[in-house]
Coordinates of C-alpha atoms and ligand atoms in Angstrom, one line a residue:
M1 CA 32.8 -21.4 80.7
P2 CA 30.4 -18.6 79.3
L3 CA 31.9 -15.3 80.1
S4 CA 30.2 -12.2 81.9
I5 CA 32.1 -8.9 82.2
V6 CA 31.6 -6.5 84.8
I7 CA 32.9 -2.9 84.2
L8 CA 33.3 -0.7 87.2
A9 CA 32.3 2.9 86.4
A10 CA 30.5 4.3 89.5
G11 CA 33.2 6.3 90.8
Q12 CA 32.8 10.0 91.0
G13 CA 36.2 11.2 89.8
K14 CA 36.5 14.0 92.2
R15 CA 39.9 14.7 91.1
M16 CA 38.8 15.6 87.6
K17 CA 37.2 18.8 88.8
S18 CA 34.6 18.6 86.1
D19 CA 30.8 18.4 85.8
L20 CA 31.3 15.6 83.3
P21 CA 31.4 12.2 84.8
K22 CA 34.8 10.7 84.9
V23 CA 33.9 7.8 82.5
L24 CA 32.8 10.3 80.0
Q25 CA 35.8 12.3 79.9
P26 CA 37.0 12.3 76.3
L27 CA 40.3 10.3 75.3
A28 CA 41.3 10.6 71.6
G29 CA 37.8 12.3 71.1
R30 CA 35.8 9.4 72.8
P31 CA 34.5 8.8 76.3
L32 CA 37.0 6.8 78.3
L33 CA 34.2 4.0 78.8
S34 CA 34.0 3.6 75.3
H35 CA 37.4 2.6 74.8
V36 CA 37.1 0.0 77.7
L37 CA 33.8 -1.2 75.9
E38 CA 35.4 -1.6 72.7
T39 CA 37.9 -4.0 74.1
A40 CA 35.3 -5.8 76.2
K41 CA 33.1 -6.3 73.1
S42 CA 36.0 -7.9 71.2
L43 CA 36.0 -10.8 73.9
D44 CA 32.9 -12.6 72.9
A45 CA 31.3 -12.3 76.2
D46 CA 27.5 -13.5 77.0
A47 CA 26.9 -10.2 78.8
I48 CA 28.6 -7.0 79.7
H49 CA 27.5 -5.4 82.9
V50 CA 28.3 -1.5 83.5
V51 CA 28.2 -0.6 87.3
Y52 CA 27.2 3.0 87.1
G53 CA 26.4 5.6 89.8
H54 CA 27.8 9.3 89.6
G55 CA 26.2 11.2 86.7
G56 CA 24.6 8.0 85.8
D57 CA 21.9 9.4 83.5
R58 CA 24.4 11.0 81.3
V59 CA 26.6 8.0 81.1
R60 CA 23.7 5.9 80.0
E61 CA 22.1 8.4 77.8
Q62 CA 25.6 8.8 75.8
L63 CA 26.3 5.2 75.6
K64 CA 22.7 4.0 75.1
H65 CA 23.4 2.2 71.9
E66 CA 26.0 -0.1 73.5
P67 CA 25.0 -3.6 74.0
V68 CA 25.2 -3.6 77.8
S69 CA 23.2 -4.1 80.9
W70 CA 23.3 -1.1 83.2
V71 CA 23.6 -1.8 87.0
L72 CA 23.1 1.0 89.5
Q73 CA 25.4 1.3 92.4
A74 CA 23.5 4.0 94.4
E75 CA 26.1 4.5 97.0
Q76 CA 30.0 4.0 96.4
L77 CA 30.9 1.6 99.0
G78 CA 33.9 0.1 97.5
T79 CA 35.1 -2.0 94.5
G80 CA 33.8 -5.2 96.2
H81 CA 30.5 -3.6 96.7
A82 CA 30.3 -2.5 93.0
V83 CA 31.0 -5.9 91.7
A84 CA 28.2 -7.3 94.0
Q85 CA 25.8 -5.2 92.4
A86 CA 26.1 -7.0 89.1
M87 CA 26.3 -10.6 90.5
P88 CA 22.4 -11.2 90.7
A89 CA 22.5 -11.1 87.0
I90 CA 25.4 -13.6 86.5
P91 CA 25.0 -17.4 86.7
D92 CA 27.4 -19.4 89.0
D93 CA 28.8 -21.2 85.9
H94 CA 30.0 -18.3 84.2
K95 CA 33.6 -16.8 84.5
V96 CA 33.7 -13.1 85.5
L97 CA 36.0 -10.5 84.1
I98 CA 36.3 -7.3 86.0
L99 CA 37.3 -4.2 84.3
Y100 CA 37.5 -0.5 85.2
G101 CA 35.7 2.1 83.1
D102 CA 38.8 4.5 83.8
V103 CA 41.5 2.0 82.6
P104 CA 41.0 2.7 79.0
L105 CA 44.0 1.4 77.1
I106 CA 43.8 -2.3 78.5
R107 CA 44.5 -4.6 75.5
K108 CA 42.7 -7.7 74.3
D109 CA 45.8 -9.9 74.6
S110 CA 46.2 -9.1 78.3
L111 CA 42.7 -9.8 79.0
Q112 CA 42.8 -13.2 77.1
K113 CA 45.9 -14.1 79.4
L114 CA 43.9 -13.2 82.3
L115 CA 41.0 -15.4 81.3
D116 CA 43.3 -18.3 80.4
G117 CA 44.7 -18.0 84.0
S118 CA 41.2 -18.5 85.6
S119 CA 39.6 -21.7 86.3
E120 CA 37.9 -23.5 89.2
K121 CA 41.3 -23.9 90.5
S122 CA 43.0 -20.5 89.9
L123 CA 42.2 -16.8 89.9
G124 CA 43.6 -14.5 87.1
L125 CA 45.0 -11.4 88.4
L126 CA 46.8 -8.6 86.3
T127 CA 49.6 -6.8 88.0
V128 CA 52.0 -4.2 86.9
I129 CA 55.5 -3.3 87.7
L130 CA 55.5 0.4 88.6
A131 CA 58.3 3.0 88.6
D132 CA 56.2 4.7 91.3
P133 CA 53.7 2.6 92.8
T134 CA 52.0 5.3 94.9
G135 CA 48.3 4.9 95.2
Y136 CA 48.2 1.4 93.9
G137 CA 47.3 -1.7 95.9
R138 CA 50.5 -3.8 96.5
I139 CA 51.0 -7.5 95.4
V140 CA 52.2 -9.3 98.3
R141 CA 54.1 -12.7 97.4
D142 CA 55.4 -15.5 99.7
N143 CA 59.1 -16.7 99.5
A144 CA 58.1 -19.0 96.7
G145 CA 56.7 -16.1 94.7
N146 CA 53.1 -16.9 95.1
V147 CA 50.8 -14.1 95.2
V148 CA 49.1 -14.3 99.0
R149 CA 47.3 -11.0 99.1
I150 CA 46.9 -7.5 98.1
V151 CA 47.3 -4.7 100.6
E152 CA 45.9 -1.3 99.8
Q153 CA 48.3 1.8 100.0
K154 CA 46.4 3.3 102.6
D155 CA 46.5 0.0 104.7
A156 CA 50.2 -0.9 104.0
N157 CA 53.1 -0.9 106.3
T158 CA 56.6 0.6 105.3
K159 CA 57.8 -2.7 103.9
E160 CA 54.6 -3.4 101.9
R161 CA 54.8 0.2 100.4
A162 CA 58.2 -0.6 99.2
I163 CA 56.8 -3.4 96.8
N164 CA 56.9 -2.1 93.2
E165 CA 54.2 -4.7 91.9
G166 CA 50.9 -3.0 91.9
N167 CA 47.3 -4.3 91.4
S168 CA 45.9 -3.2 88.2
G169 CA 42.4 -4.0 89.7
L170 CA 41.5 -6.3 86.8
M171 CA 40.7 -10.1 87.5
A172 CA 39.0 -13.0 86.4
M173 CA 37.5 -15.9 88.2
P174 CA 34.5 -18.3 88.4
A175 CA 31.1 -16.5 89.4
G176 CA 30.2 -18.9 92.0
L177 CA 33.3 -18.7 94.0
L178 CA 33.1 -14.9 93.5
R179 CA 29.6 -14.5 94.7
K180 CA 30.5 -16.6 97.9
W181 CA 33.6 -14.3 98.5
L182 CA 32.0 -11.1 98.0
A183 CA 29.3 -11.9 100.5
A184 CA 32.1 -12.4 103.1
L185 CA 33.9 -9.1 102.5
R186 CA 34.1 -6.7 105.4
N187 CA 34.9 -3.0 105.4
D188 CA 37.0 -3.0 108.6
N189 CA 39.7 -1.0 106.7
S190 CA 41.2 2.4 106.7
Q191 CA 38.7 3.5 104.0
G192 CA 35.7 1.9 105.5
E193 CA 35.1 0.3 101.8
Y194 CA 34.5 -3.2 100.7
Y195 CA 37.6 -4.0 98.8
L196 CA 37.4 -6.2 95.9
T197 CA 41.2 -7.0 96.5
D198 CA 40.2 -8.9 99.7
V199 CA 38.9 -11.8 97.6
I200 CA 42.5 -12.7 96.9
V201 CA 43.3 -13.8 100.4
M202 CA 40.1 -15.7 100.5
A203 CA 40.9 -17.5 97.2
V204 CA 44.3 -18.4 98.6
R205 CA 42.6 -19.7 101.9
E206 CA 40.6 -22.0 99.7
G207 CA 43.7 -23.4 98.1
L208 CA 43.2 -21.6 94.7
K209 CA 46.3 -20.5 92.8
I210 CA 46.5 -16.9 91.9
A211 CA 47.6 -16.7 88.4
A212 CA 49.3 -13.3 88.3
V213 CA 49.8 -11.9 84.8
V214 CA 52.4 -9.0 84.7
A215 CA 51.0 -6.3 82.4
P216 CA 53.3 -5.8 79.3
S217 CA 53.6 -2.0 80.0
E218 CA 52.4 0.6 82.7
T219 CA 50.5 2.4 80.1
E220 CA 48.1 -0.5 79.4
V221 CA 46.7 -0.5 83.1
L222 CA 47.2 3.2 83.7
G223 CA 43.9 4.6 85.4
V224 CA 42.7 8.1 85.0
N225 CA 42.1 10.1 88.2
D226 CA 42.9 13.7 87.0
K227 CA 43.6 16.0 84.0
V228 CA 47.3 15.3 84.3
Q229 CA 46.9 11.5 83.9
L230 CA 44.3 12.0 81.1
A231 CA 46.9 14.1 79.1
Q232 CA 49.4 11.3 79.8
L233 CA 47.2 8.8 78.3
E234 CA 46.4 10.9 75.5
G235 CA 50.0 11.5 74.8
A236 CA 50.6 7.6 75.1
L237 CA 47.8 6.7 72.7
R238 CA 48.9 9.3 70.3
A239 CA 52.4 7.8 70.2
Q240 CA 50.9 4.4 70.0
R241 CA 48.7 5.3 66.9
A242 CA 51.5 7.4 65.3
A243 CA 53.8 4.4 65.6
E244 CA 51.1 2.2 64.1
L245 CA 50.8 4.5 61.0
M246 CA 54.7 4.7 60.6
L247 CA 54.7 0.8 60.8
Q248 CA 52.2 0.9 58.0
G249 CA 54.8 2.8 55.9
V250 CA 53.4 6.5 56.4
T251 CA 56.0 9.1 57.0
L252 CA 55.2 11.5 59.8
A253 CA 57.1 14.9 59.9
D254 CA 56.7 14.5 63.7
P255 CA 55.0 11.7 65.4
A256 CA 54.4 14.0 68.5
R257 CA 52.4 16.4 66.4
I258 CA 49.8 14.4 64.9
D259 CA 46.4 13.5 66.4
I260 CA 44.3 10.4 65.7
R261 CA 40.9 10.5 67.1
G262 CA 39.5 7.6 65.2
N263 CA 40.5 5.1 62.6
V264 CA 42.8 5.9 60.1
T265 CA 43.4 3.5 57.2
V266 CA 46.4 4.2 54.9
G267 CA 47.9 3.1 51.5
R268 CA 51.6 3.1 50.6
D269 CA 54.0 6.0 50.9
V270 CA 51.6 8.6 52.7
F271 CA 53.1 11.6 54.0
I272 CA 51.6 13.7 56.8
D273 CA 53.1 17.0 57.9
V274 CA 52.7 18.4 61.5
N275 CA 49.5 19.7 63.4
V276 CA 47.3 17.1 61.3
V277 CA 44.2 16.3 63.3
M278 CA 42.3 13.1 62.1
V279 CA 38.9 12.4 63.3
G280 CA 36.5 9.5 62.9
D281 CA 37.2 7.3 59.7
V282 CA 39.7 8.6 57.6
A283 CA 41.0 6.7 54.5
L284 CA 44.2 7.9 52.8
G285 CA 45.3 6.5 49.4
D286 CA 48.7 5.7 48.2
R287 CA 51.1 8.5 48.1
V288 CA 48.6 11.1 49.5
R289 CA 50.3 14.1 51.1
I290 CA 48.6 15.9 53.8
G291 CA 50.4 19.3 54.5
P292 CA 50.5 21.0 58.0
N293 CA 47.6 22.2 60.0
N294 CA 44.9 20.2 58.4
Y295 CA 41.6 19.0 60.0
L296 CA 40.3 15.7 58.5
K297 CA 37.2 14.2 59.6
D298 CA 35.4 11.0 58.3
C299 CA 36.7 11.5 54.8
R300 CA 38.3 9.5 52.0
I301 CA 41.2 10.9 50.1
D302 CA 42.3 8.9 47.1
A303 CA 45.7 8.3 45.7
D304 CA 48.2 10.9 44.7
T305 CA 46.1 13.8 46.2
E306 CA 47.7 16.6 48.0
I307 CA 46.0 18.5 50.7
H308 CA 48.0 21.8 51.0
P309 CA 48.2 23.5 54.6
N310 CA 45.3 24.8 56.7
C311 CA 42.3 23.0 55.2
V312 CA 39.1 21.6 56.8
V313 CA 37.8 18.3 55.1
D314 CA 34.6 17.0 56.7
R315 CA 32.5 14.0 55.5
A316 CA 33.8 14.5 52.0
T317 CA 35.1 12.0 49.2
I318 CA 38.1 13.4 47.4
G319 CA 39.2 11.5 44.4
P320 CA 42.8 10.9 43.1
R321 CA 45.1 13.6 42.1
N322 CA 43.3 16.4 43.6
L323 CA 45.2 19.5 44.7
I324 CA 43.3 20.9 47.8
G325 CA 43.9 24.2 49.4
P326 CA 45.9 25.9 51.0
F327 CA 42.8 27.3 53.2
A328 CA 40.1 25.4 51.6
R329 CA 37.1 23.9 53.3
I330 CA 35.3 20.7 51.9
R331 CA 32.1 20.3 53.7
P332 CA 29.8 17.3 54.2
E333 CA 28.4 15.4 51.2
S334 CA 30.9 16.8 48.9
V335 CA 32.3 14.4 46.1
L336 CA 35.4 15.6 44.2
H337 CA 36.3 13.2 41.3
E338 CA 39.7 12.9 39.8
D339 CA 42.2 15.8 39.1
V340 CA 40.0 18.4 40.7
H341 CA 41.8 21.5 42.1
I342 CA 40.3 23.4 44.9
G343 CA 42.4 26.3 45.9
N344 CA 42.5 29.0 48.6
F345 CA 39.5 30.5 50.4
V346 CA 37.1 28.1 48.5
E347 CA 34.2 26.3 50.3
V348 CA 32.6 23.4 48.9
K349 CA 29.2 22.1 50.5
K350 CA 27.2 19.1 49.1
S351 CA 28.4 19.5 45.7
D352 CA 29.7 17.0 43.0
I353 CA 32.7 18.3 41.3
G354 CA 33.6 16.6 38.0
A355 CA 37.0 15.3 36.8
G356 CA 39.4 18.0 35.9
S357 CA 37.6 20.9 37.2
K358 CA 39.0 23.9 39.0
A359 CA 37.9 26.4 41.5
N360 CA 41.1 27.9 42.6
H361 CA 40.3 31.2 44.4
L362 CA 37.7 32.7 46.8
T363 CA 34.7 30.8 45.8
Y364 CA 31.4 29.1 47.3
L365 CA 30.2 26.0 45.7
G366 CA 27.2 24.7 47.5
D367 CA 24.4 22.4 46.3
A368 CA 25.9 22.3 42.9
T369 CA 26.6 19.7 40.3
V370 CA 29.8 20.7 38.4
G371 CA 30.7 18.7 35.2
R372 CA 34.0 17.8 33.9
K373 CA 36.8 20.3 33.0
V374 CA 34.8 23.3 34.4
N375 CA 36.9 26.4 35.3
V376 CA 35.2 28.4 38.0
G377 CA 36.7 31.9 38.2
A378 CA 37.6 33.7 41.3
G379 CA 34.8 35.0 43.5
T380 CA 32.1 32.9 42.1
V381 CA 29.3 32.1 44.5
T382 CA 26.4 29.8 44.0
V383 CA 23.6 31.7 45.5
N384 CA 21.9 28.6 46.8
Y385 CA 19.7 30.0 49.8
D386 CA 16.8 32.2 49.3
G387 CA 16.2 32.5 53.1
V388 CA 14.0 29.5 53.2
N389 CA 15.0 26.8 50.7
K390 CA 18.1 25.6 49.2
H391 CA 18.3 25.4 45.4
R392 CA 20.7 23.5 43.3
T393 CA 23.2 24.8 40.6
E394 CA 24.1 22.7 37.7
I395 CA 27.3 23.6 35.6
G396 CA 27.9 21.5 32.3
D397 CA 31.1 20.0 31.2
G398 CA 33.7 22.5 29.8
A399 CA 31.9 25.5 31.1
F400 CA 33.8 28.6 31.9
V401 CA 32.3 30.7 34.9
G402 CA 33.7 34.0 34.7
S403 CA 35.2 35.5 38.0
G404 CA 32.8 37.2 40.1
S405 CA 29.8 35.4 38.9
M406 CA 26.7 35.3 41.1
L407 CA 24.9 32.1 39.9
V408 CA 21.6 32.6 41.6
A409 CA 19.9 29.0 42.0
P410 CA 18.0 27.1 40.8
L411 CA 20.2 27.5 37.6
K412 CA 21.8 25.6 34.9
V413 CA 24.9 26.7 33.0
G414 CA 25.1 24.6 29.9
A415 CA 28.2 22.6 28.7
N416 CA 30.9 24.8 27.2
A417 CA 28.9 27.9 28.2
N418 CA 30.8 31.1 29.4
T419 CA 29.3 33.6 31.9
G420 CA 31.0 37.0 31.7
A421 CA 32.9 38.2 34.8
G422 CA 31.0 40.3 37.2
S423 CA 27.6 38.7 36.0
T424 CA 24.7 38.0 38.2
I425 CA 23.0 35.0 36.4
T426 CA 19.4 34.5 37.3
K427 CA 18.3 32.5 34.5
D428 CA 19.7 29.4 32.7
A429 CA 22.9 30.0 30.6
P430 CA 22.6 28.2 27.4
E431 CA 25.2 25.7 26.2
G432 CA 28.3 26.9 24.1
K433 CA 27.3 30.5 24.5
L434 CA 28.5 33.6 26.2
T435 CA 25.9 34.9 28.8
L436 CA 26.5 38.5 30.4
A437 CA 24.4 39.9 33.1
R438 CA 25.9 43.2 34.1
A439 CA 25.4 46.8 33.5
R440 CA 27.4 48.0 30.4
Q441 CA 30.4 50.1 31.2
V442 CA 29.9 53.9 30.3
T443 CA 32.4 56.7 30.5
I444 CA 31.1 60.2 31.1
D445 CA 32.8 62.7 28.9
G446 CA 33.3 66.2 30.5
W447 CA 32.8 65.1 33.9
R448 CA 34.7 66.9 36.7
R449 CA 35.6 66.0 40.1
P450 CA 33.7 67.9 42.9
E451 CA 35.8 70.5 44.4
K452 CA 35.9 71.4 48.2
K453 CA 33.6 74.6 49.0
G454 CA 35.6 77.9 49.3
S455 CA 38.7 76.7 47.8
Ligands
UD1_501 C1 41.6 0.1 93.1 C2 42.3 -1.1 93.9 C3 43.7 -0.9 93.9 C4 44.4 -0.9 92.7 C5 43.7 0.4 92.0 C6 44.2 0.5 90.4 C7 40.5 -1.9 95.4 C8 40.2 -1.9 96.8 N1 41.8 -1.3 95.2 O1 42.1 1.3 94.1 O2 44.3 -2.2 94.6 O3 45.9 -0.7 92.6 O4 42.3 0.4 92.0 O5 43.9 1.5 89.8 O6 39.9 -2.4 94.7 N2 34.3 1.9 91.8 C9 33.0 1.9 91.6 N3 32.2 1.8 92.8 C10 33.0 2.0 94.1 C11 34.4 2.2 94.1 C12 35.0 2.2 92.8 O7 32.4 1.8 90.5 O8 32.2 2.0 95.0 C13 35.1 2.0 90.5 C14 35.7 3.4 90.1 O9 34.8 4.1 89.3 C15 36.9 2.9 89.3 C16 37.2 1.6 89.9 O10 36.2 1.1 90.6 O11 36.7 2.7 88.1 C17 38.5 1.7 90.9 O12 38.0 2.6 92.1 P1 39.1 3.6 92.8 O13 38.4 4.2 93.9 O14 39.7 4.4 91.7 O15 40.1 2.5 93.3 P2 41.4 2.7 93.8 O16 41.4 3.3 95.4 O17 42.3 3.6 93.0
CA502 CA1 39.2 4.2 96.2

């Protein structure tokens, strides 16, 4: 059966107390909805329909690149009503899988089981055993253990409220049957809503079996309603990702103090200290060591490189055996080749730094091409900006840039050239020579300090 997925995302999320629509609230740096979409996309569906409502324009704008069809639910009249909005676009011979935009950690495995449980003769329903089922619809089973209906918390009696098996809300069934059942829903319940959950009792009445799949963990089906739950999920995801890294051989100084907001790939024997935030795509080679308090975004760090504490690396490629930091900032489009040392308070931007080169203290290298085995002295600045345009600096292999050099670009420092400390270099410094551009030092003989008047 071809598959259509419907993701419910029209709810307002009042309890978030935020101007940002609930499904755009970030979890691990990405909107809740995009976590669900990622899993949905892995299922090979014919179509993914997202039912949106509150803050709809922002939701669509932010996720406009996603291959989904958007379905407006102008008024939120309940989960059943929400699904019904998507049905005109879904053929009868499809299987429909219903997901929630605010249940972000659902895994493909569980959804696959749900799909396997659904056929012309059965409906797949994902349930969950809860320590505290408050707020959830309860799964009511008969004496033989078959699911017979779902009762919402607000409509449940005391006995039903004591049931600890909850409805995750996620289900799968044939489109033709679902369409018929949705048309028959009524809203004569305590919330005055069209409950999707009422299709269960209809399915049972028609002789379908309810194939209840119990979720492997509570976390997987946890919905987000407020910032407390959002933080709980963030913690759960952090723990999960930290565990994945450790199972790949990474040593984490403290798994509770690492943040992974993207995809991290690792080699063998990587060590990561506390308070490291990794964003986007981060690749760490064999034996890479990341010191405490580092922020790594969309970068590649090759084997045996060590990032000392308190650095920012953003969209850069760092070769093998580098020593970076402490307190270094490697900015976008920087490429550092092997055995490079970038020390404290050094900023590198859009620069290519050759093998074995060093800039160890208080330096700005922007729009520069630095050759191999170059030594950049403390306090050097590539003066790359004239207020309008950016200009490049080229430093040849083996050059020695004296401390405090201002290299006013566009400029070339030749191979094996030296620039004198404190020079403001405005013209090319030729290869193999010492270039000085500073006032000569003079000492005034017979000079006397001024004295205070009247003393
Ligand atoms: C729903 C289930 C409940 C289940 C719980 C799990 C129903 C009637 N109840 O309850 O059995 O235990 O989820 O979290 O289905 N939405 C819309 N349009 C609407 C209403 C809701 O798109 O008109 C979306 C929401 O954005 C949300 C999802 O549907 O993503 C669930 O809605 P919510 O109001 O949170 O349902 P609950 O009352 O928690
Ligand atoms: Ca509700």
